[in-house]
Amino acid sequence: MKRLLLLVVLVTAFSANAQTNQQLLKHYEAFYKQMREQGDIQGMINGLTHLNVLAPSQARKDTLSYIYMSEGKYVQALNTIGIEKNVSDSDMALEVKAVSLKSLGETERAIEQFKVMYDREPNVGAAYELAELYLQTQKLTEANTYIQYGLLNSQDDMAKAFYETQQPYRVPLKAAFLYLKGLVKFNENKTDNIDTAISFLDQALSMAPNFNMANISKNALLSQKQKPSETQNSGENKN
């Protein structure tokens, strides 16, 4: 009799717990939907976090990490989905890992993720990121490979945003690749390639006169080009 009573109590407890979980799931699903409609980012994060605790889902984790990334919370984004290279990741998870790792200065790990993205479906967006990251690590041959792909496949309606000024701006994507090509050319030979590098920057500026980064780089190269002649003139004056 005691055993039967205990069994009834356990079954009742499990049933009540299941009902409670289902009620909570419905509540937080409705809560998340409402927060999304209101554009309440923190509310969306709270709703998805509760849903993931109650009923873990990779799709929800990916979505939660994407929201964190979009808000510039890169550490939280990576804590949600991890940093491991995984070719079975969703497109969303790959983007979160790649962008977050790049933003945190984890260049080599970011390259791994962008490479998986590019290998899955070659595109000019991933090609630009890879070219820029390879340039940062002085892997110039690899950078050139993705620059060439970008120059060949960039369409007139494609643009690249830059944020180094107080007011963000956009330039044609092809101009952005020409800018990278100029930097790569200079890094290949910082003495002999200055003029060639400047010519690529000029091409970028002809397409986008508002291209601040290209203008800054061009002025820096022109300044460096003038230094040897100034040194020579200074030596001649002393003689």
PDB file of C-alpha atoms in Angstrom:
ATOM      1  CA  MET A   1       0.000   0.000   0.000  1.00  0.00           C
ATOM      2  CA  LYS A   2       2.817   2.342   0.910  1.00  0.00           C
ATOM      3  CA  ARG A   3       4.559   1.571  -2.395  1.00  0.00           C
ATOM      4  CA  LEU A   4       1.370   2.272  -4.339  1.00  0.00           C
ATOM      5  CA  LEU A   5       0.905   5.549  -2.496  1.00  0.00           C
ATOM      6  CA  LEU A   6       4.512   6.564  -3.227  1.00  0.00           C
ATOM      7  CA  LEU A   7       4.062   5.714  -6.910  1.00  0.00           C
ATOM      8  CA  VAL A   8       0.902   7.830  -7.093  1.00  0.00           C
ATOM      9  CA  VAL A   9       2.707  10.760  -5.439  1.00  0.00           C
ATOM     10  CA  LEU A  10       5.648  10.507  -7.870  1.00  0.00           C
ATOM     11  CA  VAL A  11       3.407  10.294 -10.925  1.00  0.00           C
ATOM     12  CA  THR A  12       1.408  13.268  -9.714  1.00  0.00           C
ATOM     13  CA  ALA A  13       4.602  15.257  -9.071  1.00  0.00           C
ATOM     14  CA  PHE A  14       6.020  14.455 -12.521  1.00  0.00           C
ATOM     15  CA  SER A  15       2.712  15.378 -14.158  1.00  0.00           C
ATOM     16  CA  ALA A  16       2.526  18.666 -12.256  1.00  0.00           C
ATOM     17  CA  ASN A  17       6.146  19.446 -13.141  1.00  0.00           C
ATOM     18  CA  ALA A  18       5.504  18.734 -16.832  1.00  0.00           C
ATOM     19  CA  GLN A  19       2.437  20.958 -16.782  1.00  0.00           C
ATOM     20  CA  THR A  20       4.440  23.700 -15.045  1.00  0.00           C
ATOM     21  CA  ASN A  21       7.223  23.482 -17.659  1.00  0.00           C
ATOM     22  CA  GLN A  22       4.711  23.638 -20.493  1.00  0.00           C
ATOM     23  CA  GLN A  23       3.071  26.651 -18.918  1.00  0.00           C
ATOM     24  CA  LEU A  24       6.429  28.358 -18.503  1.00  0.00           C
ATOM     25  CA  LEU A  25       7.358  27.556 -22.101  1.00  0.00           C
ATOM     26  CA  LYS A  26       4.140  29.078 -23.382  1.00  0.00           C
ATOM     27  CA  HIS A  27       4.638  32.093 -21.143  1.00  0.00           C
ATOM     28  CA  TYR A  28       8.201  32.805 -22.319  1.00  0.00           C
ATOM     29  CA  GLU A  29       7.357  32.108 -25.953  1.00  0.00           C
ATOM     30  CA  ALA A  30       4.628  34.744 -25.689  1.00  0.00           C
ATOM     31  CA  PHE A  31       6.983  37.024 -23.731  1.00  0.00           C
ATOM     32  CA  TYR A  32       9.711  36.731 -26.383  1.00  0.00           C
ATOM     33  CA  LYS A  33       7.222  37.382 -29.183  1.00  0.00           C
ATOM     34  CA  GLN A  34       5.950  40.486 -27.411  1.00  0.00           C
ATOM     35  CA  MET A  35       9.471  41.800 -26.733  1.00  0.00           C
ATOM     36  CA  ARG A  36      10.355  41.271 -30.391  1.00  0.00           C
ATOM     37  CA  GLU A  37       7.276  43.212 -31.492  1.00  0.00           C
ATOM     38  CA  GLN A  38       8.218  46.042 -29.136  1.00  0.00           C
ATOM     39  CA  GLY A  39      11.833  46.055 -30.252  1.00  0.00           C
ATOM     40  CA  ASP A  40      12.970  45.456 -26.662  1.00  0.00           C
ATOM     41  CA  ILE A  41      16.415  43.858 -27.139  1.00  0.00           C
ATOM     42  CA  GLN A  42      17.057  43.095 -23.464  1.00  0.00           C
ATOM     43  CA  GLY A  43      13.592  41.598 -23.183  1.00  0.00           C
ATOM     44  CA  MET A  44      14.314  39.376 -26.195  1.00  0.00           C
ATOM     45  CA  ILE A  45      17.574  38.246 -24.582  1.00  0.00           C
ATOM     46  CA  ASN A  46      15.783  37.452 -21.313  1.00  0.00           C
ATOM     47  CA  GLY A  47      13.019  35.557 -23.089  1.00  0.00           C
ATOM     48  CA  LEU A  48      15.385  33.416 -25.171  1.00  0.00           C
ATOM     49  CA  THR A  49      17.590  32.704 -22.147  1.00  0.00           C
ATOM     50  CA  HIS A  50      14.618  31.360 -20.194  1.00  0.00           C
ATOM     51  CA  LEU A  51      13.459  29.320 -23.183  1.00  0.00           C
ATOM     52  CA  ASN A  52      16.925  27.795 -23.568  1.00  0.00           C
ATOM     53  CA  VAL A  53      16.954  26.824 -19.904  1.00  0.00           C
ATOM     54  CA  LEU A  54      13.506  25.241 -20.094  1.00  0.00           C
ATOM     55  CA  ALA A  55      13.933  23.568 -23.510  1.00  0.00           C
ATOM     56  CA  PRO A  56      17.483  23.809 -24.895  1.00  0.00           C
ATOM     57  CA  SER A  57      17.543  24.377 -28.642  1.00  0.00           C
ATOM     58  CA  GLN A  58      20.475  25.029 -30.965  1.00  0.00           C
ATOM     59  CA  ALA A  59      18.331  27.309 -33.100  1.00  0.00           C
ATOM     60  CA  ARG A  60      17.462  29.423 -30.051  1.00  0.00           C
ATOM     61  CA  LYS A  61      21.118  29.514 -28.990  1.00  0.00           C
ATOM     62  CA  ASP A  62      22.103  30.708 -32.457  1.00  0.00           C
ATOM     63  CA  THR A  63      19.439  33.403 -32.376  1.00  0.00           C
ATOM     64  CA  LEU A  64      20.417  34.530 -28.880  1.00  0.00           C
ATOM     65  CA  SER A  65      24.093  34.709 -29.811  1.00  0.00           C
ATOM     66  CA  TYR A  66      23.211  36.692 -32.960  1.00  0.00           C
ATOM     67  CA  ILE A  67      21.306  39.249 -30.870  1.00  0.00           C
ATOM     68  CA  TYR A  68      24.294  39.571 -28.526  1.00  0.00           C
ATOM     69  CA  MET A  69      26.616  40.071 -31.510  1.00  0.00           C
ATOM     70  CA  SER A  70      24.318  42.679 -33.058  1.00  0.00           C
ATOM     71  CA  GLU A  71      24.468  44.608 -29.793  1.00  0.00           C
ATOM     72  CA  GLY A  72      28.268  44.488 -29.674  1.00  0.00           C
ATOM     73  CA  LYS A  73      28.285  41.979 -26.809  1.00  0.00           C
ATOM     74  CA  TYR A  74      30.817  39.692 -28.439  1.00  0.00           C
ATOM     75  CA  VAL A  75      31.972  37.837 -25.321  1.00  0.00           C
ATOM     76  CA  GLN A  76      28.380  36.964 -24.408  1.00  0.00           C
ATOM     77  CA  ALA A  77      27.735  35.856 -27.991  1.00  0.00           C
ATOM     78  CA  LEU A  78      30.684  33.466 -27.932  1.00  0.00           C
ATOM     79  CA  ASN A  79      29.864  32.232 -24.443  1.00  0.00           C
ATOM     80  CA  THR A  80      26.460  31.245 -25.814  1.00  0.00           C
ATOM     81  CA  ILE A  81      27.646  29.153 -28.796  1.00  0.00           C
ATOM     82  CA  GLY A  82      31.387  28.620 -28.243  1.00  0.00           C
ATOM     83  CA  ILE A  83      34.400  29.389 -30.438  1.00  0.00           C
ATOM     84  CA  GLU A  84      35.144  25.953 -31.875  1.00  0.00           C
ATOM     85  CA  LYS A  85      35.438  25.473 -35.620  1.00  0.00           C
ATOM     86  CA  ASN A  86      32.474  23.329 -36.650  1.00  0.00           C
ATOM     87  CA  VAL A  87      31.626  22.797 -40.311  1.00  0.00           C
ATOM     88  CA  SER A  88      28.097  21.705 -39.321  1.00  0.00           C
ATOM     89  CA  ASP A  89      27.309  25.087 -37.721  1.00  0.00           C
ATOM     90  CA  SER A  90      24.392  27.028 -39.135  1.00  0.00           C
ATOM     91  CA  ASP A  91      25.164  30.055 -41.306  1.00  0.00           C
ATOM     92  CA  MET A  92      24.042  32.258 -38.428  1.00  0.00           C
ATOM     93  CA  ALA A  93      26.390  30.583 -35.935  1.00  0.00           C
ATOM     94  CA  LEU A  94      29.328  30.891 -38.335  1.00  0.00           C
ATOM     95  CA  GLU A  95      28.682  34.602 -38.788  1.00  0.00           C
ATOM     96  CA  VAL A  96      28.420  35.149 -35.036  1.00  0.00           C
ATOM     97  CA  LYS A  97      31.684  33.326 -34.355  1.00  0.00           C
ATOM     98  CA  ALA A  98      33.571  35.009 -37.204  1.00  0.00           C
ATOM     99  CA  VAL A  99      32.422  38.574 -36.501  1.00  0.00           C
ATOM    100  CA  SER A 100      32.750  38.258 -32.717  1.00  0.00           C
ATOM    101  CA  LEU A 101      36.239  36.742 -32.864  1.00  0.00           C
ATOM    102  CA  LYS A 102      37.387  39.425 -35.309  1.00  0.00           C
ATOM    103  CA  SER A 103      35.949  42.168 -33.102  1.00  0.00           C
ATOM    104  CA  LEU A 104      37.796  40.738 -30.080  1.00  0.00           C
ATOM    105  CA  GLY A 105      41.119  40.663 -31.950  1.00  0.00           C
ATOM    106  CA  GLU A 106      41.215  36.864 -32.270  1.00  0.00           C
ATOM    107  CA  THR A 107      42.457  37.114 -35.857  1.00  0.00           C
ATOM    108  CA  GLU A 108      43.551  33.527 -36.513  1.00  0.00           C
ATOM    109  CA  ARG A 109      40.367  32.072 -35.058  1.00  0.00           C
ATOM    110  CA  ALA A 110      38.274  34.562 -37.014  1.00  0.00           C
ATOM    111  CA  ILE A 111      40.026  33.484 -40.223  1.00  0.00           C
ATOM    112  CA  GLU A 112      39.030  29.857 -39.501  1.00  0.00           C
ATOM    113  CA  GLN A 113      35.363  30.792 -39.227  1.00  0.00           C
ATOM    114  CA  PHE A 114      35.306  33.099 -42.259  1.00  0.00           C
ATOM    115  CA  LYS A 115      37.086  30.379 -44.241  1.00  0.00           C
ATOM    116  CA  VAL A 116      34.344  27.879 -43.407  1.00  0.00           C
ATOM    117  CA  MET A 117      31.767  30.489 -44.478  1.00  0.00           C
ATOM    118  CA  TYR A 118      33.587  31.112 -47.760  1.00  0.00           C
ATOM    119  CA  ASP A 119      34.160  27.423 -48.503  1.00  0.00           C
ATOM    120  CA  ARG A 120      30.476  26.722 -47.883  1.00  0.00           C
ATOM    121  CA  GLU A 121      29.376  29.437 -50.307  1.00  0.00           C
ATOM    122  CA  PRO A 122      31.984  31.751 -51.890  1.00  0.00           C
ATOM    123  CA  ASN A 123      30.868  35.360 -51.647  1.00  0.00           C
ATOM    124  CA  VAL A 124      32.454  38.795 -51.771  1.00  0.00           C
ATOM    125  CA  GLY A 125      31.545  39.644 -48.173  1.00  0.00           C
ATOM    126  CA  ALA A 126      33.517  36.759 -46.698  1.00  0.00           C
ATOM    127  CA  ALA A 127      36.262  37.352 -49.289  1.00  0.00           C
ATOM    128  CA  TYR A 128      36.720  40.941 -48.072  1.00  0.00           C
ATOM    129  CA  GLU A 129      36.947  39.862 -44.436  1.00  0.00           C
ATOM    130  CA  LEU A 130      39.492  37.162 -45.277  1.00  0.00           C
ATOM    131  CA  ALA A 131      41.582  39.544 -47.391  1.00  0.00           C
ATOM    132  CA  GLU A 132      41.629  42.108 -44.581  1.00  0.00           C
ATOM    133  CA  LEU A 133      42.507  39.533 -41.911  1.00  0.00           C
ATOM    134  CA  TYR A 134      45.243  37.939 -44.011  1.00  0.00           C
ATOM    135  CA  LEU A 135      46.683  41.420 -44.625  1.00  0.00           C
ATOM    136  CA  GLN A 136      46.762  41.988 -40.861  1.00  0.00           C
ATOM    137  CA  THR A 137      48.723  38.772 -40.411  1.00  0.00           C
ATOM    138  CA  GLN A 138      51.018  39.631 -43.353  1.00  0.00           C
ATOM    139  CA  LYS A 139      49.906  36.594 -45.353  1.00  0.00           C
ATOM    140  CA  LEU A 140      49.927  38.652 -48.523  1.00  0.00           C
ATOM    141  CA  THR A 141      49.568  35.835 -51.057  1.00  0.00           C
ATOM    142  CA  GLU A 142      46.366  34.673 -49.373  1.00  0.00           C
ATOM    143  CA  ALA A 143      45.110  38.259 -49.107  1.00  0.00           C
ATOM    144  CA  ASN A 144      45.691  38.777 -52.830  1.00  0.00           C
ATOM    145  CA  THR A 145      43.734  35.632 -53.673  1.00  0.00           C
ATOM    146  CA  TYR A 146      40.588  36.954 -51.994  1.00  0.00           C
ATOM    147  CA  ILE A 147      41.120  40.491 -53.313  1.00  0.00           C
ATOM    148  CA  GLN A 148      41.215  39.182 -56.865  1.00  0.00           C
ATOM    149  CA  TYR A 149      38.029  37.223 -56.256  1.00  0.00           C
ATOM    150  CA  GLY A 150      36.379  40.337 -54.836  1.00  0.00           C
ATOM    151  CA  LEU A 151      37.408  42.571 -57.718  1.00  0.00           C
ATOM    152  CA  LEU A 152      36.089  40.056 -60.240  1.00  0.00           C
ATOM    153  CA  ASN A 153      32.781  39.421 -58.472  1.00  0.00           C
ATOM    154  CA  SER A 154      31.819  42.768 -56.905  1.00  0.00           C
ATOM    155  CA  GLN A 155      28.670  44.226 -58.447  1.00  0.00           C
ATOM    156  CA  ASP A 156      27.932  47.927 -58.846  1.00  0.00           C
ATOM    157  CA  ASP A 157      25.140  47.817 -56.265  1.00  0.00           C
ATOM    158  CA  MET A 158      27.348  46.256 -53.558  1.00  0.00           C
ATOM    159  CA  ALA A 159      28.737  48.513 -50.833  1.00  0.00           C
ATOM    160  CA  LYS A 160      31.018  48.305 -47.808  1.00  0.00           C
ATOM    161  CA  ALA A 161      30.415  50.313 -44.629  1.00  0.00           C
ATOM    162  CA  PHE A 162      33.220  51.974 -42.645  1.00  0.00           C
ATOM    163  CA  TYR A 163      32.909  53.262 -39.094  1.00  0.00           C
ATOM    164  CA  GLU A 164      36.199  54.987 -38.256  1.00  0.00           C
ATOM    165  CA  THR A 165      34.693  58.468 -38.566  1.00  0.00           C
ATOM    166  CA  GLN A 166      32.060  60.022 -36.335  1.00  0.00           C
ATOM    167  CA  GLN A 167      29.579  59.596 -39.161  1.00  0.00           C
ATOM    168  CA  PRO A 168      29.698  56.078 -40.711  1.00  0.00           C
ATOM    169  CA  TYR A 169      29.848  55.990 -44.497  1.00  0.00           C
ATOM    170  CA  ARG A 170      29.586  53.510 -47.354  1.00  0.00           C
ATOM    171  CA  VAL A 171      31.693  53.034 -50.461  1.00  0.00           C
ATOM    172  CA  PRO A 172      31.340  50.714 -53.469  1.00  0.00           C
ATOM    173  CA  LEU A 173      32.645  47.287 -52.525  1.00  0.00           C
ATOM    174  CA  LYS A 174      35.004  47.301 -55.500  1.00  0.00           C
ATOM    175  CA  ALA A 175      36.576  50.511 -54.160  1.00  0.00           C
ATOM    176  CA  ALA A 176      37.088  48.761 -50.815  1.00  0.00           C
ATOM    177  CA  PHE A 177      38.900  45.880 -52.535  1.00  0.00           C
ATOM    178  CA  LEU A 178      41.089  48.363 -54.454  1.00  0.00           C
ATOM    179  CA  TYR A 179      41.959  49.977 -51.132  1.00  0.00           C
ATOM    180  CA  LEU A 180      43.070  46.603 -49.755  1.00  0.00           C
ATOM    181  CA  LYS A 181      45.006  45.899 -52.958  1.00  0.00           C
ATOM    182  CA  GLY A 182      46.918  49.149 -52.484  1.00  0.00           C
ATOM    183  CA  LEU A 183      47.817  48.206 -48.910  1.00  0.00           C
ATOM    184  CA  VAL A 184      48.890  44.709 -49.917  1.00  0.00           C
ATOM    185  CA  LYS A 185      51.016  46.071 -52.761  1.00  0.00           C
ATOM    186  CA  PHE A 186      52.764  48.452 -50.370  1.00  0.00           C
ATOM    187  CA  ASN A 187      53.421  45.697 -47.836  1.00  0.00           C
ATOM    188  CA  GLU A 188      54.963  43.530 -50.539  1.00  0.00           C
ATOM    189  CA  ASN A 189      57.749  46.095 -50.963  1.00  0.00           C
ATOM    190  CA  LYS A 190      57.589  49.249 -48.836  1.00  0.00           C
ATOM    191  CA  THR A 191      60.273  50.999 -50.866  1.00  0.00           C
ATOM    192  CA  ASP A 192      59.643  50.137 -54.503  1.00  0.00           C
ATOM    193  CA  ASN A 193      55.863  49.763 -54.496  1.00  0.00           C
ATOM    194  CA  ILE A 194      54.762  53.126 -53.093  1.00  0.00           C
ATOM    195  CA  ASP A 195      53.699  54.576 -56.451  1.00  0.00           C
ATOM    196  CA  THR A 196      51.830  51.423 -57.453  1.00  0.00           C
ATOM    197  CA  ALA A 197      50.074  51.318 -54.094  1.00  0.00           C
ATOM    198  CA  ILE A 198      49.049  54.968 -54.457  1.00  0.00           C
ATOM    199  CA  SER A 199      47.656  54.258 -57.931  1.00  0.00           C
ATOM    200  CA  PHE A 200      45.291  51.629 -56.471  1.00  0.00           C
ATOM    201  CA  LEU A 201      44.224  54.054 -53.748  1.00  0.00           C
ATOM    202  CA  ASP A 202      43.589  56.694 -56.424  1.00  0.00           C
ATOM    203  CA  GLN A 203      41.349  54.231 -58.264  1.00  0.00           C
ATOM    204  CA  ALA A 204      39.413  53.619 -55.061  1.00  0.00           C
ATOM    205  CA  LEU A 205      39.071  57.372 -54.431  1.00  0.00           C
ATOM    206  CA  SER A 206      37.896  57.990 -57.990  1.00  0.00           C
ATOM    207  CA  MET A 207      34.999  55.613 -57.272  1.00  0.00           C
ATOM    208  CA  ALA A 208      34.391  56.949 -53.747  1.00  0.00           C
ATOM    209  CA  PRO A 209      35.751  60.477 -53.076  1.00  0.00           C
ATOM    210  CA  ASN A 210      34.376  60.176 -49.516  1.00  0.00           C
ATOM    211  CA  PHE A 211      36.571  57.133 -48.796  1.00  0.00           C
ATOM    212  CA  ASN A 212      38.323  58.433 -45.691  1.00  0.00           C
ATOM    213  CA  MET A 213      40.498  55.364 -45.037  1.00  0.00           C
ATOM    214  CA  ALA A 214      41.840  55.382 -48.599  1.00  0.00           C
ATOM    215  CA  ASN A 215      42.577  59.107 -48.351  1.00  0.00           C
ATOM    216  CA  ILE A 216      44.409  58.704 -45.047  1.00  0.00           C
ATOM    217  CA  SER A 217      46.474  55.821 -46.452  1.00  0.00           C
ATOM    218  CA  LYS A 218      47.322  57.768 -49.605  1.00  0.00           C
ATOM    219  CA  ASN A 219      48.499  60.798 -47.603  1.00  0.00           C
ATOM    220  CA  ALA A 220      50.622  58.544 -45.392  1.00  0.00           C
ATOM    221  CA  LEU A 221      52.275  56.982 -48.457  1.00  0.00           C
ATOM    222  CA  LEU A 222      52.865  60.382 -50.063  1.00  0.00           C
ATOM    223  CA  SER A 223      54.470  61.571 -46.829  1.00  0.00           C
ATOM    224  CA  GLN A 224      56.715  58.514 -46.721  1.00  0.00           C
ATOM    225  CA  LYS A 225      57.651  59.011 -50.366  1.00  0.00           C
ATOM    226  CA  GLN A 226      58.806  62.561 -49.660  1.00  0.00           C
ATOM    227  CA  LYS A 227      61.043  61.598 -46.739  1.00  0.00           C
ATOM    228  CA  PRO A 228      63.973  60.220 -48.782  1.00  0.00           C
ATOM    229  CA  SER A 229      64.104  63.362 -50.953  1.00  0.00           C
ATOM    230  CA  GLU A 230      63.927  65.574 -47.861  1.00  0.00           C
ATOM    231  CA  THR A 231      66.792  63.607 -46.306  1.00  0.00           C
ATOM    232  CA  GLN A 232      68.818  63.913 -49.498  1.00  0.00           C
ATOM    233  CA  ASN A 233      68.174  67.658 -49.735  1.00  0.00           C
ATOM    234  CA  SER A 234      69.159  68.065 -46.108  1.00  0.00           C
ATOM    235  CA  GLY A 235      72.445  66.272 -46.776  1.00  0.00           C
ATOM    236  CA  GLU A 236      73.157  68.425 -49.839  1.00  0.00           C
ATOM    237  CA  ASN A 237      72.524  71.615 -47.865  1.00  0.00           C
ATOM    238  CA  LYS A 238      74.999  70.539 -45.202  1.00  0.00           C
ATOM    239  CA  ASN A 239      77.646  69.971 -47.846  1.00  0.00           C
TER     240      ASN A 239
END
